[in-house]
Amino acid sequence: MLRTTYDAAIIGAGPNGLAAAITLARAGLAVIVFEAHDTPGGGARTQELTLPGFLHDVCSAIYPLAAASPFFRSLPLEQFGLEWVQPTIPLAHPLEDRTAVLLERSVEATGISTGCDARAYRRLMSPFVTQWEVLVQSVMGPLRLRPLLRHALTTAPFGIAALSSAQMLANWQFRGERAKALLAGLCAHAQLPLNQPISAAAGLMLGVAGHACGWPFPRGGAQRLTDALVAYLRSLGGEIVTGVEIKTLAELPPARVVLGDITPRQLLRIAGQRLPAGYQHSLQRFRYGPGSFKVDFALDGPIPWKASACLQAGTVHVGGTLAEIAASEEQVAKGVHPERPYVLAAQQSLFDPSRAPEGKQTLWAYCHVPSGSTVDMTERIEAQIERFAPGFRDRILARHVWKPADLERYNANYIGGDINGGMQDIWQFFTRPTIRPVPYTTPVKNLYLCSSSTPPGGGVHGLCGYFAAQAVLRRYFRETAMALRM
Ligand SMILES: Cc1cc2nc3c(=O)[nH]c(=O)nc-3n(C[C@H](O)[C@H](O)[C@H](O)COP(=O)(O)OP(=O)(O)OC[C@H]3O[C@@H](n4cnc5c(N)ncnc54)[C@H](O)[C@@H]3O)c2cc1C
């Protein structure tokens, strides 16, 4: 039985909408979440997309940022069924010489895997891994000068490296192709040309996270993370209504505040007439990033990688050298479809047998494409994998293909297939969606944004939702609720 009035109504039950709801419910507020899809979860869902018994992560699959997130770590999600699986090695990056550079949990071992850059790799990563908690607290969130300055001995060197372009950082730190390729693959997650400032930031964070907390995934699929968040929210008294797309604010029940796990374009549609013209104008200037083209495979067995070490890794970056990956990302930014795309692949079933029938495997793979692309990249993705794993095609039992438009139909937040809620370049990294002292607020006092279009941006970590809810608690419920600490 639903209430008639709420403290907070939230539009969208993605990881950030659920994180905001949990933060507010933990503070004792009455919360309701509305989700357009038939099930909650946003970018964290699992379905039998290909054949019966094959469980595919529909969007996100690998969770270094969730494992790193101080917010998720503060929740009792294991009590609600979440179990993290750590693959033997977080990441492998195969090269033409039949070997692979391996991002291992150990910085030392990873350095050795790079060959001639063992010392340089250790020198770059070790200080950040040692100071990981400080980095997470200072960097994963809105721009906060106090923690940045308090921990300047750590944050300043990290900031200098992260603000660089991936190419500059690779050429500055490393001599050999192996370490450069590894860094390029990590940095290309940002979906920016690798010669752009700040294109090193995401890669550095992901690399350091690999050492500090691994690149795990939930046993049973991404859905299990959502299920645990939903069960915990319900245990706190929070309510979720699915199958309801909110088109105007008037459709929501009476609530003291509204938070949108949506991007600026949807906010303009839903609340446009209530937003001052200047704010509307700045939201209209918000830029979205390139799209993604995704293929899920049901396989007859493990992928026959030439570099057999790849079978120990949960994630495989398929794209070759720094030069090749840089060319691929630059082409995408220019609106061109790369002949040899950089492919992100995950083979969770090697470490989690519940994902596929006995003896069979799943493969999750996607590449970057220009925004709104309609080009079929299946053949090019398969050719890239085949290049490093001859015989891969013979193992394919079935495939499920998603173009950018399919992604956007599935989840209205994926504008043009952009999976990060907006471009994460130097202009929109901390100041997303617009420049405001508290980016989660809007000029309408009781209306907030809590999606990945706010800091710290894309990825499943719940921190956009957590910080937005903190802003709500501080500004709106100052007299009635205490802000929680992570
Ligand atoms: C192919 C792909 C691969 C990815 N891989 C990874 C990965 O491996 N690791 C990782 O950390 N991240 C990954 N991501 C990114 C990650 O999924 C997103 O950054 C994350 O889900 C953002 O969370 P969110 O809560 O901000 O938004 P979303 O997860 O997009 O959730 C928004 C929710 O709001 C709902 N909604 C939107 N509009 C309305 C409305 N008007 N009314 C009601 N409901 C509405 C949507 O249906 C959706 O459920 C991937 C994404 C994709 C698509």
PDB file of N, CA and C in Angstrom, residues 290-293 332 335-338 367-377 402-406 415-418:
ATOM      1  N   PRO A 290      30.468   9.723 -27.408  1.00  0.00           N
ATOM      2  CA  PRO A 290      30.206   8.758 -28.478  1.00  0.00           C
ATOM      3  C   PRO A 290      29.277   7.647 -28.007  1.00  0.00           C
ATOM      4  N   GLY A 291      28.815   6.847 -28.951  1.00  0.00           N
ATOM      5  CA  GLY A 291      27.941   5.729 -28.605  1.00  0.00           C
ATOM      6  C   GLY A 291      28.725   4.443 -28.391  1.00  0.00           C
ATOM      7  N   SER A 292      27.987   3.386 -28.052  1.00  0.00           N
ATOM      8  CA  SER A 292      28.598   2.062 -27.926  1.00  0.00           C
ATOM      9  C   SER A 292      27.808   1.073 -28.776  1.00  0.00           C
ATOM     10  N   PHE A 293      28.526   0.113 -29.305  1.00  0.00           N
ATOM     11  CA  PHE A 293      27.915  -0.977 -30.080  1.00  0.00           C
ATOM     12  C   PHE A 293      28.253  -2.269 -29.350  1.00  0.00           C
ATOM     13  N   VAL A 332      36.602   7.556 -33.916  1.00  0.00           N
ATOM     14  CA  VAL A 332      35.242   7.620 -33.351  1.00  0.00           C
ATOM     15  C   VAL A 332      34.884   9.080 -33.057  1.00  0.00           C
ATOM     16  N   GLY A 335      33.733  10.923 -35.965  1.00  0.00           N
ATOM     17  CA  GLY A 335      32.522  10.451 -36.648  1.00  0.00           C
ATOM     18  C   GLY A 335      32.790   9.304 -37.606  1.00  0.00           C
ATOM     19  N   VAL A 336      33.984   8.691 -37.498  1.00  0.00           N
ATOM     20  CA  VAL A 336      34.352   7.599 -38.408  1.00  0.00           C
ATOM     21  C   VAL A 336      34.257   6.263 -37.646  1.00  0.00           C
ATOM     22  N   HIS A 337      33.857   5.197 -38.354  1.00  0.00           N
ATOM     23  CA  HIS A 337      33.788   3.871 -37.716  1.00  0.00           C
ATOM     24  C   HIS A 337      35.107   3.147 -37.940  1.00  0.00           C
ATOM     25  N   PRO A 338      35.856   2.867 -36.873  1.00  0.00           N
ATOM     26  CA  PRO A 338      37.177   2.259 -37.078  1.00  0.00           C
ATOM     27  C   PRO A 338      37.075   0.862 -37.678  1.00  0.00           C
ATOM     28  N   CYS A 367      32.244  -1.982 -28.476  1.00  0.00           N
ATOM     29  CA  CYS A 367      33.250  -1.038 -28.973  1.00  0.00           C
ATOM     30  C   CYS A 367      32.596   0.335 -29.068  1.00  0.00           C
ATOM     31  N   HIS A 368      33.429   1.351 -29.174  1.00  0.00           N
ATOM     32  CA  HIS A 368      32.927   2.720 -29.275  1.00  0.00           C
ATOM     33  C   HIS A 368      32.619   3.056 -30.734  1.00  0.00           C
ATOM     34  N   VAL A 369      31.549   3.801 -30.921  1.00  0.00           N
ATOM     35  CA  VAL A 369      31.144   4.221 -32.277  1.00  0.00           C
ATOM     36  C   VAL A 369      30.668   5.678 -32.184  1.00  0.00           C
ATOM     37  N   PRO A 370      30.590   6.379 -33.323  1.00  0.00           N
ATOM     38  CA  PRO A 370      30.067   7.747 -33.258  1.00  0.00           C
ATOM     39  C   PRO A 370      28.648   7.782 -32.697  1.00  0.00           C
ATOM     40  N   SER A 371      28.320   8.885 -32.043  1.00  0.00           N
ATOM     41  CA  SER A 371      26.999   9.028 -31.411  1.00  0.00           C
ATOM     42  C   SER A 371      25.883   8.728 -32.408  1.00  0.00           C
ATOM     43  N   GLY A 372      24.933   7.909 -31.986  1.00  0.00           N
ATOM     44  CA  GLY A 372      23.754   7.620 -32.811  1.00  0.00           C
ATOM     45  C   GLY A 372      24.048   6.736 -34.016  1.00  0.00           C
ATOM     46  N   SER A 373      25.236   6.136 -34.081  1.00  0.00           N
ATOM     47  CA  SER A 373      25.630   5.324 -35.244  1.00  0.00           C
ATOM     48  C   SER A 373      24.612   4.221 -35.550  1.00  0.00           C
ATOM     49  N   THR A 374      24.434   3.931 -36.839  1.00  0.00           N
ATOM     50  CA  THR A 374      23.558   2.825 -37.227  1.00  0.00           C
ATOM     51  C   THR A 374      24.362   1.722 -37.936  1.00  0.00           C
ATOM     52  N   VAL A 375      25.686   1.860 -37.940  1.00  0.00           N
ATOM     53  CA  VAL A 375      26.538   0.891 -38.651  1.00  0.00           C
ATOM     54  C   VAL A 375      26.660  -0.397 -37.832  1.00  0.00           C
ATOM     55  N   ASP A 376      26.574  -1.533 -38.502  1.00  0.00           N
ATOM     56  CA  ASP A 376      26.709  -2.821 -37.813  1.00  0.00           C
ATOM     57  C   ASP A 376      28.208  -3.140 -37.641  1.00  0.00           C
ATOM     58  N   MET A 377      28.665  -3.175 -36.393  1.00  0.00           N
ATOM     59  CA  MET A 377      30.094  -3.398 -36.111  1.00  0.00           C
ATOM     60  C   MET A 377      30.377  -4.850 -35.717  1.00  0.00           C
ATOM     61  N   TRP A 402      23.417  -5.023 -30.070  1.00  0.00           N
ATOM     62  CA  TRP A 402      22.741  -3.791 -29.713  1.00  0.00           C
ATOM     63  C   TRP A 402      23.468  -2.594 -30.298  1.00  0.00           C
ATOM     64  N   LYS A 403      22.769  -1.862 -31.190  1.00  0.00           N
ATOM     65  CA  LYS A 403      23.301  -0.603 -31.719  1.00  0.00           C
ATOM     66  C   LYS A 403      22.962   0.513 -30.728  1.00  0.00           C
ATOM     67  N   PRO A 404      23.581   1.702 -30.900  1.00  0.00           N
ATOM     68  CA  PRO A 404      23.291   2.812 -29.978  1.00  0.00           C
ATOM     69  C   PRO A 404      21.791   3.092 -29.817  1.00  0.00           C
ATOM     70  N   ALA A 405      21.037   3.038 -30.922  1.00  0.00           N
ATOM     71  CA  ALA A 405      19.601   3.346 -30.813  1.00  0.00           C
ATOM     72  C   ALA A 405      18.879   2.307 -29.959  1.00  0.00           C
ATOM     73  N   ASP A 406      19.337   1.038 -30.037  1.00  0.00           N
ATOM     74  CA  ASP A 406      18.722  -0.014 -29.202  1.00  0.00           C
ATOM     75  C   ASP A 406      19.008   0.265 -27.729  1.00  0.00           C
ATOM     76  N   ILE A 415      21.801   8.536 -24.277  1.00  0.00           N
ATOM     77  CA  ILE A 415      21.515   9.410 -25.426  1.00  0.00           C
ATOM     78  C   ILE A 415      22.515   9.121 -26.553  1.00  0.00           C
ATOM     79  N   GLY A 416      22.006   8.743 -27.720  1.00  0.00           N
ATOM     80  CA  GLY A 416      22.876   8.416 -28.865  1.00  0.00           C
ATOM     81  C   GLY A 416      23.796   7.236 -28.581  1.00  0.00           C
ATOM     82  N   GLY A 417      23.476   6.470 -27.526  1.00  0.00           N
ATOM     83  CA  GLY A 417      24.318   5.321 -27.167  1.00  0.00           C
ATOM     84  C   GLY A 417      25.430   5.671 -26.195  1.00  0.00           C
ATOM     85  N   ASP A 418      25.429   6.911 -25.667  1.00  0.00           N
ATOM     86  CA  ASP A 418      26.448   7.334 -24.683  1.00  0.00           C
ATOM     87  C   ASP A 418      26.142   6.665 -23.346  1.00  0.00           C
TER      88      ASP A 418
END
